[in-house]
GROMACS .gro file of C-alpha atoms in nm:
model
  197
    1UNK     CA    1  -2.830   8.154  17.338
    2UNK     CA    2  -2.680   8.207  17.687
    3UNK     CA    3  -2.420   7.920  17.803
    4UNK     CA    4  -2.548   7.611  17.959
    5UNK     CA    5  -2.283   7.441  18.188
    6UNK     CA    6  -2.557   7.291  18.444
    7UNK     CA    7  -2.449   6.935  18.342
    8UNK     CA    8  -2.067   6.832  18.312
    9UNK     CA    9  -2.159   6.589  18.067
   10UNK     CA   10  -2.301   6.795  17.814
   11UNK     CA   11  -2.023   7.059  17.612
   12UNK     CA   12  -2.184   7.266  17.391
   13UNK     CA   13  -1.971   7.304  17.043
   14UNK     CA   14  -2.185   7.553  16.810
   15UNK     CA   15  -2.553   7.689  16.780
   16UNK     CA   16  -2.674   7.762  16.436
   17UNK     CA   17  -2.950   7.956  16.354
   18UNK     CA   18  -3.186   7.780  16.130
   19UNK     CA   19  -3.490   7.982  16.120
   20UNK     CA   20  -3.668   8.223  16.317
   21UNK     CA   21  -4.002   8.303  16.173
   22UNK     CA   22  -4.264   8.311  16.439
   23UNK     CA   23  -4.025   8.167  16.697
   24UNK     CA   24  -3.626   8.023  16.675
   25UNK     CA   25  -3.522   7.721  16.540
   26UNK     CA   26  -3.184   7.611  16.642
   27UNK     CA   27  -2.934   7.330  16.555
   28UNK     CA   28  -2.703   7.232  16.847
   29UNK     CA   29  -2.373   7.027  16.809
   30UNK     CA   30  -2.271   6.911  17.164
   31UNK     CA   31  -2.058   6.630  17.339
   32UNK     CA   32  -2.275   6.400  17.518
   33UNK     CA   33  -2.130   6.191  17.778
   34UNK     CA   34  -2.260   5.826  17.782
   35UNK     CA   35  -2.416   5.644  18.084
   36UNK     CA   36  -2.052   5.412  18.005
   37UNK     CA   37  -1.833   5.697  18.008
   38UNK     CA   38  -1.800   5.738  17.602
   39UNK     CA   39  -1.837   6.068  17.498
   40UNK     CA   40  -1.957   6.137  17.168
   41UNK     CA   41  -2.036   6.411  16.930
   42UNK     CA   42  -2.446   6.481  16.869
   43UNK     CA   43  -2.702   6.715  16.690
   44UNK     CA   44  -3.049   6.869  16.785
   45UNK     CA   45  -3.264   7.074  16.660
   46UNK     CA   46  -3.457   7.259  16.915
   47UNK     CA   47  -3.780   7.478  16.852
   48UNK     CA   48  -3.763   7.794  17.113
   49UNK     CA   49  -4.129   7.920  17.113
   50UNK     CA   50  -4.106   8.085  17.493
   51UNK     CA   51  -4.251   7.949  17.794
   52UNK     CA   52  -4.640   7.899  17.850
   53UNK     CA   53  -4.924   7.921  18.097
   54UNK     CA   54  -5.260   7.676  18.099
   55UNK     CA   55  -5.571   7.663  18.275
   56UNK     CA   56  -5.859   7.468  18.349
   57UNK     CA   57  -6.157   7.772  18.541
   58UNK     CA   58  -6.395   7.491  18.706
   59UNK     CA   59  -6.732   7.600  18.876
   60UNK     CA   60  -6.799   7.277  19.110
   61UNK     CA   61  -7.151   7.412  19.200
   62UNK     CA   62  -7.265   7.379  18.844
   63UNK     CA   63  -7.068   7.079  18.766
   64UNK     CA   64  -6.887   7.319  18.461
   65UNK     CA   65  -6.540   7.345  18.307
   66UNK     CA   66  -6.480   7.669  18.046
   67UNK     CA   67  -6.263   7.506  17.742
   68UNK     CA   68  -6.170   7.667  17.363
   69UNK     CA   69  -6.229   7.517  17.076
   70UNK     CA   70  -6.027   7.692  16.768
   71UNK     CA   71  -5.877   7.581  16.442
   72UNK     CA   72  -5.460   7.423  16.481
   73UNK     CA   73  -5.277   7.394  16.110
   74UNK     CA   74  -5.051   7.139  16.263
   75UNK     CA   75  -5.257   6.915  16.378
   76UNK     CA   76  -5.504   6.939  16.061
   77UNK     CA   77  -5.227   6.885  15.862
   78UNK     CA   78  -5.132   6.536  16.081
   79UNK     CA   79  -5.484   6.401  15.996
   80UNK     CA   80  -5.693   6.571  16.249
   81UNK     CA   81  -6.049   6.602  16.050
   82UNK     CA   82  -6.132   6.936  16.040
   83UNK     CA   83  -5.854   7.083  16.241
   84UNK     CA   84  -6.057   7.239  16.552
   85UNK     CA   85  -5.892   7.142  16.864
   86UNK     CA   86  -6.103   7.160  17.235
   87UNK     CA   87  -5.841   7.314  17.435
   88UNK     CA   88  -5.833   7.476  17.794
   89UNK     CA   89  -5.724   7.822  17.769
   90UNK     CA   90  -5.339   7.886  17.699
   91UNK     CA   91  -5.074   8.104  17.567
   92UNK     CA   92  -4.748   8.239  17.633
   93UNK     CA   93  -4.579   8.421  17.921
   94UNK     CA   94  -4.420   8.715  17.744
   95UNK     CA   95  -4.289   8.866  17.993
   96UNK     CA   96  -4.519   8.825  18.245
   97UNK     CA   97  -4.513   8.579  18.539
   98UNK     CA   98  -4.723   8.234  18.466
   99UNK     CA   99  -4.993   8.375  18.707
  100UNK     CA  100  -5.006   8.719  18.507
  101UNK     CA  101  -5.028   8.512  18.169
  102UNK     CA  102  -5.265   8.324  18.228
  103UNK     CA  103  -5.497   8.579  18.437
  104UNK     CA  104  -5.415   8.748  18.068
  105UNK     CA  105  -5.483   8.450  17.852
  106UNK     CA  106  -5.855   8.410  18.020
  107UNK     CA  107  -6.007   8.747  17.995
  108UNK     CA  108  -5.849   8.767  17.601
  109UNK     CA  109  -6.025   8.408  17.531
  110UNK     CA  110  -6.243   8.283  17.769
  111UNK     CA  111  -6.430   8.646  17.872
  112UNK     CA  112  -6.358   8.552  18.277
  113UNK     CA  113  -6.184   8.695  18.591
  114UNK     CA  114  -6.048   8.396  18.751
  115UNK     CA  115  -6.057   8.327  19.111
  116UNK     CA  116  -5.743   8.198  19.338
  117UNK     CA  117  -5.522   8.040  19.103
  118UNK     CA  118  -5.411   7.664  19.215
  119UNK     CA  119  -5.051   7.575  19.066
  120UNK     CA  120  -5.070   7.186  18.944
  121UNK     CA  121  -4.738   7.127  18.809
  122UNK     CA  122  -4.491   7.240  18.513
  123UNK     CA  123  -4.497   7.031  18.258
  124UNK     CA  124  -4.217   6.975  17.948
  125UNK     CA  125  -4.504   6.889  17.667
  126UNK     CA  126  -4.215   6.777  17.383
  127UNK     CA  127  -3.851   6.749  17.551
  128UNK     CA  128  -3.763   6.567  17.195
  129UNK     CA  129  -3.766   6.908  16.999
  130UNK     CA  130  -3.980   7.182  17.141
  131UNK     CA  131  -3.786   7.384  17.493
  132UNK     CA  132  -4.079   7.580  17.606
  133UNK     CA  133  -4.231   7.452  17.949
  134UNK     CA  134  -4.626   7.487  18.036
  135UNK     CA  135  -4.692   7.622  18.385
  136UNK     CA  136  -5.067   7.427  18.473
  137UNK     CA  137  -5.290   7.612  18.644
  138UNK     CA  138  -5.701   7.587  18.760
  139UNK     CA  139  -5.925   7.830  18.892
  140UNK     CA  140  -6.299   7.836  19.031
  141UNK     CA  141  -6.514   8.068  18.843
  142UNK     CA  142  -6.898   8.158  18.888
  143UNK     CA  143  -7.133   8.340  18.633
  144UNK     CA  144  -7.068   8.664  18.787
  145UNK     CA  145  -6.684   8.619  18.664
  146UNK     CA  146  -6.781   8.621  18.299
  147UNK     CA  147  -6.694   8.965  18.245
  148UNK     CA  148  -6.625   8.948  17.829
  149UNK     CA  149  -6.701   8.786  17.548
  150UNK     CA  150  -6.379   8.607  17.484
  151UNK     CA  151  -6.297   8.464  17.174
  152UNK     CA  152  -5.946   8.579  17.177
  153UNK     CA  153  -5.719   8.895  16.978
  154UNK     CA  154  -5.843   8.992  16.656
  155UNK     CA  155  -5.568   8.745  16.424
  156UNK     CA  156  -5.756   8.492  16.684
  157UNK     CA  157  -6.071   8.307  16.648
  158UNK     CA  158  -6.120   8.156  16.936
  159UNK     CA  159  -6.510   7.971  17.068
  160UNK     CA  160  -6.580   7.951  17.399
  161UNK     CA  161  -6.705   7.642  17.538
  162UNK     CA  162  -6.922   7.586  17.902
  163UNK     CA  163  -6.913   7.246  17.947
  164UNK     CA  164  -7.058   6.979  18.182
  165UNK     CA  165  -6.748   6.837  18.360
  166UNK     CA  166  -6.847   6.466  18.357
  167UNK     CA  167  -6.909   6.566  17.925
  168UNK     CA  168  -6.548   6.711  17.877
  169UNK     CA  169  -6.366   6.424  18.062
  170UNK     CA  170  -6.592   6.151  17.797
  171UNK     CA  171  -6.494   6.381  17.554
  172UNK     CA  172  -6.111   6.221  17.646
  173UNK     CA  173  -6.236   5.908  17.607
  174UNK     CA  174  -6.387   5.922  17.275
  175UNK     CA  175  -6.132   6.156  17.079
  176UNK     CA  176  -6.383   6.449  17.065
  177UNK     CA  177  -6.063   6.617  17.299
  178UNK     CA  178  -5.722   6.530  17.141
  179UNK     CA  179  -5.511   6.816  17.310
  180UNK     CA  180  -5.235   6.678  17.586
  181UNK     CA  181  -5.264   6.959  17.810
  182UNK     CA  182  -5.631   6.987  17.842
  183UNK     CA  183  -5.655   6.605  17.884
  184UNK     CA  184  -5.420   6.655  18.140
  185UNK     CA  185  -5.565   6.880  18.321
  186UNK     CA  186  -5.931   6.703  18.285
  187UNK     CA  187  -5.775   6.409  18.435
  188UNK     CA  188  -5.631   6.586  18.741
  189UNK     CA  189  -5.913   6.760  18.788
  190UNK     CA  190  -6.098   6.390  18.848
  191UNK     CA  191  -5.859   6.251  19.026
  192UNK     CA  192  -5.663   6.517  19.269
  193UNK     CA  193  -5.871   6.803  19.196
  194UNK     CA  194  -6.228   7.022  19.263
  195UNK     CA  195  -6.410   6.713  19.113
  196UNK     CA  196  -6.245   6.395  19.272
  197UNK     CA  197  -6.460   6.159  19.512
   0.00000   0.00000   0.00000
């Protein structure tokens, strides 16, 4: 871990490796100055997966958003029913720009060439624990654009989903989409983007 020294109230002490199986996990002892001018000595773990890209292809003339839908251990573990999250398209940078990820991450799962990309904001999805950063994206896409069959890398198994718009944003309402970033991006899509009034 490189040095941090943005903030003068923060002075980091030690970083322990704890674990680094598919990605790092860390445990940070710092001095924290208070908001009253205390400092104190604190502990965090922090879970370094790498920075991601998400996105949300729309086709306005058909009234259509292309989602996921694929099986999550951590959230079937944390009572989700059966495990299979309806997600928009995601997945990590590596080292490619957000753009190039996600351009990536939709021909590997969804089968389509996006059009212009639209940046919607950058988003920290669990500051508590979790450093990675999602990079929001959407993109218009017609039938012509679905140039694979998607469904992800081999270790993935990943459904693709063409969905009515109005259908996916009920499907907030009513649980049948539990996934923070592709409620997100549903919602902006009503309300600032290609389907607001």
């Amino acid at each position: 871990m490189t040095a941090i020294d943005r903030n003068p109230g923060v002075v980091i002490r030690d970083v322990e490796l704890t674990g680094q199986g598919w990605h790092v996990l860390r445990r940070t002892t710092f001095d924290y100055r208070r908001s009253d001018g205390r400092w104190e000595t604190q502990q965090r773990e922090t879970y370094d997966r790498g920075n991601g890209a998400v996105v949300l292809p729309y086709d306005t003339e058909r009234g259509l958003v292309l989602l996921t839908r694929q099986f999550r251990f951590p959230a079937y573990v944390n009572d989700h029913p059966d495990g299979m999250l309806v997600e928009a398209a995601a997945g990590l940078l590596d080292a490619d720009d957000p753009p190039a990820a996600i351009r990536r991450e939709s021909a590997e799962e969804l089968g389509v060439t996006l059009g212009p990309l639209t940046h919607v904001f950058d988003v920290y999805m669990s500051p508590g624990s979790v450093t990675e950063r999602l990079h929001f994206f959407a993109a218009p896409y017609a039938p012509a654009d679905r140039t694979g069959a998607g469904g992800g890398l081999d270790e993935e198994d990943i459904e693709v989903l063409e969905l009515p718009f109005a259908e996916a944003l009920a499907m907030t309402r009513d649980g049948r989409i539990a996934d923070g970033k592709t409620i997100m991006l549903l919602q902006w899509a009503a309300l600032d983007g290609p389907f607001s009034a």
